[in-house]
PDB file of C-alpha atoms in Angstrom:
ATOM      1  CA  UNK K   1     -21.728  64.340 108.694  1.00  0.00           C
ATOM      2  CA  UNK K   2     -21.375  65.190 104.739  1.00  0.00           C
ATOM      3  CA  UNK K   3     -24.724  63.547 102.567  1.00  0.00           C
ATOM      4  CA  UNK K   4     -24.394  63.063  99.314  1.00  0.00           C
ATOM      5  CA  UNK K   5     -27.745  63.244  98.008  1.00  0.00           C
ATOM      6  CA  UNK K   6     -28.965  62.210  94.466  1.00  0.00           C
ATOM      7  CA  UNK K   7     -31.197  63.653  91.631  1.00  0.00           C
ATOM      8  CA  UNK K   8     -32.709  62.981  88.328  1.00  0.00           C
ATOM      9  CA  UNK K   9     -31.735  59.936  87.346  1.00  0.00           C
ATOM     10  CA  UNK K  10     -27.424  60.430  88.814  1.00  0.00           C
ATOM     11  CA  UNK K  11     -27.073  63.414  86.856  1.00  0.00           C
ATOM     12  CA  UNK K  12     -27.150  65.423  89.500  1.00  0.00           C
ATOM     13  CA  UNK K  13     -26.132  65.809  92.771  1.00  0.00           C
ATOM     14  CA  UNK K  14     -24.991  68.067  96.123  1.00  0.00           C
ATOM     15  CA  UNK K  15     -22.672  67.222  98.644  1.00  0.00           C
ATOM     16  CA  UNK K  16     -24.604  68.940 101.898  1.00  0.00           C
ATOM     17  CA  UNK K  17     -23.580  69.057 105.508  1.00  0.00           C
ATOM     18  CA  UNK K  18     -24.520  71.129 108.262  1.00  0.00           C
ATOM     19  CA  UNK K  19     -27.999  71.344 106.019  1.00  0.00           C
ATOM     20  CA  UNK K  20     -25.130  73.824 103.368  1.00  0.00           C
ATOM     21  CA  UNK K  21     -24.052  72.620 100.029  1.00  0.00           C
ATOM     22  CA  UNK K  22     -20.835  71.949  99.695  1.00  0.00           C
ATOM     23  CA  UNK K  23     -20.256  71.107  96.393  1.00  0.00           C
ATOM     24  CA  UNK K  24     -23.073  71.462  94.008  1.00  0.00           C
ATOM     25  CA  UNK K  25     -22.406  68.666  90.604  1.00  0.00           C
ATOM     26  CA  UNK K  26     -23.798  66.786  87.374  1.00  0.00           C
ATOM     27  CA  UNK K  27     -22.985  64.929  84.640  1.00  0.00           C
ATOM     28  CA  UNK K  28     -22.614  66.315  81.071  1.00  0.00           C
ATOM     29  CA  UNK K  29     -25.458  62.997  79.856  1.00  0.00           C
ATOM     30  CA  UNK K  30     -27.156  60.112  81.645  1.00  0.00           C
ATOM     31  CA  UNK K  31     -24.469  57.241  79.707  1.00  0.00           C
ATOM     32  CA  UNK K  32     -21.439  59.335  80.922  1.00  0.00           C
ATOM     33  CA  UNK K  33     -18.603  58.737  82.997  1.00  0.00           C
ATOM     34  CA  UNK K  34     -17.735  62.525  82.482  1.00  0.00           C
ATOM     35  CA  UNK K  35     -18.379  64.507  85.592  1.00  0.00           C
ATOM     36  CA  UNK K  36     -19.012  68.389  86.330  1.00  0.00           C
ATOM     37  CA  UNK K  37     -18.848  69.941  89.440  1.00  0.00           C
ATOM     38  CA  UNK K  38     -18.779  73.625  91.024  1.00  0.00           C
ATOM     39  CA  UNK K  39     -16.345  74.094  94.646  1.00  0.00           C
ATOM     40  CA  UNK K  40     -14.249  76.923  95.476  1.00  0.00           C
ATOM     41  CA  UNK K  41     -16.437  79.568  92.441  1.00  0.00           C
ATOM     42  CA  UNK K  42     -14.341  76.910  89.956  1.00  0.00           C
ATOM     43  CA  UNK K  43     -15.781  75.231  87.905  1.00  0.00           C
ATOM     44  CA  UNK K  44     -14.177  71.475  87.354  1.00  0.00           C
ATOM     45  CA  UNK K  45     -14.748  68.473  84.889  1.00  0.00           C
ATOM     46  CA  UNK K  46     -13.136  64.833  85.125  1.00  0.00           C
ATOM     47  CA  UNK K  47     -13.427  63.827  81.776  1.00  0.00           C
ATOM     48  CA  UNK K  48     -12.008  60.331  79.384  1.00  0.00           C
ATOM     49  CA  UNK K  49      -8.594  60.799  78.153  1.00  0.00           C
ATOM     50  CA  UNK K  50      -9.397  59.056  74.866  1.00  0.00           C
ATOM     51  CA  UNK K  51     -12.256  56.626  74.358  1.00  0.00           C
ATOM     52  CA  UNK K  52     -10.182  53.682  74.825  1.00  0.00           C
ATOM     53  CA  UNK K  53      -8.450  55.169  77.808  1.00  0.00           C
ATOM     54  CA  UNK K  54      -9.336  53.303  81.676  1.00  0.00           C
ATOM     55  CA  UNK K  55      -8.276  56.751  82.870  1.00  0.00           C
ATOM     56  CA  UNK K  56      -9.355  59.992  83.282  1.00  0.00           C
ATOM     57  CA  UNK K  57      -8.237  64.132  83.584  1.00  0.00           C
ATOM     58  CA  UNK K  58      -9.106  66.684  86.220  1.00  0.00           C
ATOM     59  CA  UNK K  59     -10.133  70.035  84.962  1.00  0.00           C
ATOM     60  CA  UNK K  60      -9.951  73.753  86.210  1.00  0.00           C
ATOM     61  CA  UNK K  61     -11.219  76.342  83.732  1.00  0.00           C
ATOM     62  CA  UNK K  62      -9.324  74.332  81.123  1.00  0.00           C
ATOM     63  CA  UNK K  63      -5.886  73.211  82.788  1.00  0.00           C
ATOM     64  CA  UNK K  64      -5.264  69.536  83.371  1.00  0.00           C
ATOM     65  CA  UNK K  65      -4.801  69.722  87.639  1.00  0.00           C
ATOM     66  CA  UNK K  66      -4.813  65.678  88.090  1.00  0.00           C
ATOM     67  CA  UNK K  67      -5.866  62.275  86.305  1.00  0.00           C
ATOM     68  CA  UNK K  68      -7.513  58.973  87.541  1.00  0.00           C
ATOM     69  CA  UNK K  69      -5.410  56.049  86.535  1.00  0.00           C
ATOM     70  CA  UNK K  70      -6.548  52.153  86.931  1.00  0.00           C
ATOM     71  CA  UNK K  71      -3.731  49.836  87.414  1.00  0.00           C
ATOM     72  CA  UNK K  72      -4.662  46.340  86.348  1.00  0.00           C
ATOM     73  CA  UNK K  73      -2.740  44.832  89.727  1.00  0.00           C
ATOM     74  CA  UNK K  74      -4.857  46.079  92.009  1.00  0.00           C
ATOM     75  CA  UNK K  75      -7.861  45.872  90.345  1.00  0.00           C
ATOM     76  CA  UNK K  76      -8.458  50.230  91.040  1.00  0.00           C
ATOM     77  CA  UNK K  77      -7.410  53.544  90.425  1.00  0.00           C
ATOM     78  CA  UNK K  78      -5.595  55.469  91.856  1.00  0.00           C
ATOM     79  CA  UNK K  79      -5.426  59.909  92.095  1.00  0.00           C
ATOM     80  CA  UNK K  80      -2.612  61.962  91.199  1.00  0.00           C
ATOM     81  CA  UNK K  81      -2.956  65.183  92.089  1.00  0.00           C
ATOM     82  CA  UNK K  82      -0.268  67.545  90.304  1.00  0.00           C
ATOM     83  CA  UNK K  83       0.558  70.329  92.507  1.00  0.00           C
ATOM     84  CA  UNK K  84       0.818  68.876  95.748  1.00  0.00           C
ATOM     85  CA  UNK K  85       2.180  65.509  94.155  1.00  0.00           C
ATOM     86  CA  UNK K  86      -0.267  63.376  95.880  1.00  0.00           C
ATOM     87  CA  UNK K  87      -0.922  59.994  95.496  1.00  0.00           C
ATOM     88  CA  UNK K  88      -4.920  58.233  96.676  1.00  0.00           C
ATOM     89  CA  UNK K  89      -5.535  55.133  96.370  1.00  0.00           C
ATOM     90  CA  UNK K  90      -9.514  53.950  97.758  1.00  0.00           C
ATOM     91  CA  UNK K  91      -9.631  50.524  99.512  1.00  0.00           C
ATOM     92  CA  UNK K  92     -13.228  49.421 100.196  1.00  0.00           C
ATOM     93  CA  UNK K  93     -14.585  46.202 102.802  1.00  0.00           C
ATOM     94  CA  UNK K  94     -18.128  44.663 103.085  1.00  0.00           C
ATOM     95  CA  UNK K  95     -19.484  45.661 106.341  1.00  0.00           C
ATOM     96  CA  UNK K  96     -23.204  44.300 105.654  1.00  0.00           C
ATOM     97  CA  UNK K  97     -23.980  41.019 105.653  1.00  0.00           C
ATOM     98  CA  UNK K  98     -24.420  38.567 103.159  1.00  0.00           C
ATOM     99  CA  UNK K  99     -28.397  39.809 101.927  1.00  0.00           C
ATOM    100  CA  UNK K 100     -26.999  43.926 102.488  1.00  0.00           C
ATOM    101  CA  UNK K 101     -25.543  45.699 100.350  1.00  0.00           C
ATOM    102  CA  UNK K 102     -22.900  47.875 103.456  1.00  0.00           C
ATOM    103  CA  UNK K 103     -19.615  49.133 102.354  1.00  0.00           C
ATOM    104  CA  UNK K 104     -17.279  51.566 103.639  1.00  0.00           C
ATOM    105  CA  UNK K 105     -14.749  52.736 101.425  1.00  0.00           C
ATOM    106  CA  UNK K 106     -11.557  54.912 102.537  1.00  0.00           C
ATOM    107  CA  UNK K 107      -9.537  57.470 100.867  1.00  0.00           C
ATOM    108  CA  UNK K 108      -6.068  56.959 101.106  1.00  0.00           C
ATOM    109  CA  UNK K 109      -2.818  59.244 100.971  1.00  0.00           C
ATOM    110  CA  UNK K 110       0.134  57.305  99.946  1.00  0.00           C
ATOM    111  CA  UNK K 111      -1.755  54.086  99.916  1.00  0.00           C
ATOM    112  CA  UNK K 112      -1.368  54.538 104.136  1.00  0.00           C
ATOM    113  CA  UNK K 113      -2.667  57.619 105.837  1.00  0.00           C
ATOM    114  CA  UNK K 114      -7.010  57.688 105.906  1.00  0.00           C
ATOM    115  CA  UNK K 115      -7.868  60.924 104.797  1.00  0.00           C
ATOM    116  CA  UNK K 116     -11.308  60.259 104.664  1.00  0.00           C
ATOM    117  CA  UNK K 117     -14.165  57.552 105.087  1.00  0.00           C
ATOM    118  CA  UNK K 118     -17.509  56.802 103.143  1.00  0.00           C
ATOM    119  CA  UNK K 119     -20.454  54.831 104.455  1.00  0.00           C
ATOM    120  CA  UNK K 120     -22.896  53.276 101.374  1.00  0.00           C
ATOM    121  CA  UNK K 121     -25.690  51.496 101.484  1.00  0.00           C
ATOM    122  CA  UNK K 122     -28.631  50.683  99.943  1.00  0.00           C
ATOM    123  CA  UNK K 123     -31.937  50.238 101.393  1.00  0.00           C
ATOM    124  CA  UNK K 124     -35.339  49.967 100.108  1.00  0.00           C
ATOM    125  CA  UNK K 125     -34.248  50.558  96.683  1.00  0.00           C
ATOM    126  CA  UNK K 126     -32.248  53.495  97.420  1.00  0.00           C
ATOM    127  CA  UNK K 127     -28.569  54.652  97.917  1.00  0.00           C
ATOM    128  CA  UNK K 128     -27.152  56.349 101.515  1.00  0.00           C
ATOM    129  CA  UNK K 129     -24.054  57.590 101.125  1.00  0.00           C
ATOM    130  CA  UNK K 130     -22.198  59.401 104.181  1.00  0.00           C
ATOM    131  CA  UNK K 131     -19.182  60.648 104.014  1.00  0.00           C
ATOM    132  CA  UNK K 132     -16.392  61.183 107.384  1.00  0.00           C
ATOM    133  CA  UNK K 133     -13.955  63.131 106.983  1.00  0.00           C
ATOM    134  CA  UNK K 134     -10.809  62.385 109.351  1.00  0.00           C
ATOM    135  CA  UNK K 135      -7.759  64.076 107.893  1.00  0.00           C
ATOM    136  CA  UNK K 136      -9.117  66.196 105.809  1.00  0.00           C
ATOM    137  CA  UNK K 137      -9.870  70.497 105.629  1.00  0.00           C
ATOM    138  CA  UNK K 138     -12.599  72.407 103.832  1.00  0.00           C
ATOM    139  CA  UNK K 139     -10.327  74.330 101.781  1.00  0.00           C
ATOM    140  CA  UNK K 140      -9.807  71.003 100.183  1.00  0.00           C
ATOM    141  CA  UNK K 141     -13.208  69.290  99.843  1.00  0.00           C
ATOM    142  CA  UNK K 142     -12.905  68.552  96.276  1.00  0.00           C
ATOM    143  CA  UNK K 143     -11.471  65.076  97.266  1.00  0.00           C
ATOM    144  CA  UNK K 144     -14.748  64.039  98.544  1.00  0.00           C
ATOM    145  CA  UNK K 145     -15.865  63.977  94.508  1.00  0.00           C
ATOM    146  CA  UNK K 146     -12.809  62.399  94.094  1.00  0.00           C
ATOM    147  CA  UNK K 147     -13.264  59.312  96.515  1.00  0.00           C
ATOM    148  CA  UNK K 148     -17.287  59.609  95.062  1.00  0.00           C
ATOM    149  CA  UNK K 149     -15.588  59.053  91.313  1.00  0.00           C
ATOM    150  CA  UNK K 150     -13.139  55.945  92.570  1.00  0.00           C
ATOM    151  CA  UNK K 151     -16.387  54.473  94.332  1.00  0.00           C
ATOM    152  CA  UNK K 152     -18.080  54.272  91.602  1.00  0.00           C
ATOM    153  CA  UNK K 153     -15.479  53.425  89.087  1.00  0.00           C
ATOM    154  CA  UNK K 154     -15.504  50.581  91.260  1.00  0.00           C
ATOM    155  CA  UNK K 155     -18.664  49.831  91.407  1.00  0.00           C
ATOM    156  CA  UNK K 156     -19.536  49.798  88.327  1.00  0.00           C
ATOM    157  CA  UNK K 157     -16.472  47.626  87.537  1.00  0.00           C
ATOM    158  CA  UNK K 158     -18.083  44.914  90.558  1.00  0.00           C
ATOM    159  CA  UNK K 159     -21.691  45.316  87.877  1.00  0.00           C
ATOM    160  CA  UNK K 160     -19.133  44.443  85.051  1.00  0.00           C
ATOM    161  CA  UNK K 161     -18.120  41.677  86.621  1.00  0.00           C
ATOM    162  CA  UNK K 162     -21.001  39.666  87.853  1.00  0.00           C
ATOM    163  CA  UNK K 163     -23.948  40.065  85.118  1.00  0.00           C
ATOM    164  CA  UNK K 164     -22.137  37.376  83.796  1.00  0.00           C
ATOM    165  CA  UNK K 165     -22.804  38.609  80.513  1.00  0.00           C
ATOM    166  CA  UNK K 166     -23.068  36.485  77.177  1.00  0.00           C
ATOM    167  CA  UNK K 167     -22.037  36.820  73.427  1.00  0.00           C
ATOM    168  CA  UNK K 168     -19.868  40.185  73.143  1.00  0.00           C
ATOM    169  CA  UNK K 169     -21.826  42.937  74.311  1.00  0.00           C
ATOM    170  CA  UNK K 170     -24.161  40.767  77.574  1.00  0.00           C
TER     171      UNK K 170
END
């Protein structure tokens, strides 16, 4: 089982498997949706395309390797990796009761083939995130970060929709 360790006000994180750090990452600023992480001796970045855009680019060493696009019809993000020409989406299902925050997120390749599962729960004021590999090996563990990134975008949209904003800025 793979665990996610989040530190310092959700700014720094580690992906840990068998007490070994697979991936280390951080958000450049606490309010930013951009993300930097290190995997296989490479530096990755996820940056918003532009201020008004809902799409994000994925960079390795300054070279674009993929993008996240928001699909208005499905209400979710898709991940398009250019080199492999694969498209991934993230499905979400509630597994907790009415008063428990437990969700299962599944990263799907081409909309049907499960790659990994994310078990998300919120207990005692702390997040618990565990990841289970299905059709994934160590060389493409960066898919974990991409799935977590989409998960956070979904959670942000969900909390914004449920906030019941008052006025223009809610």
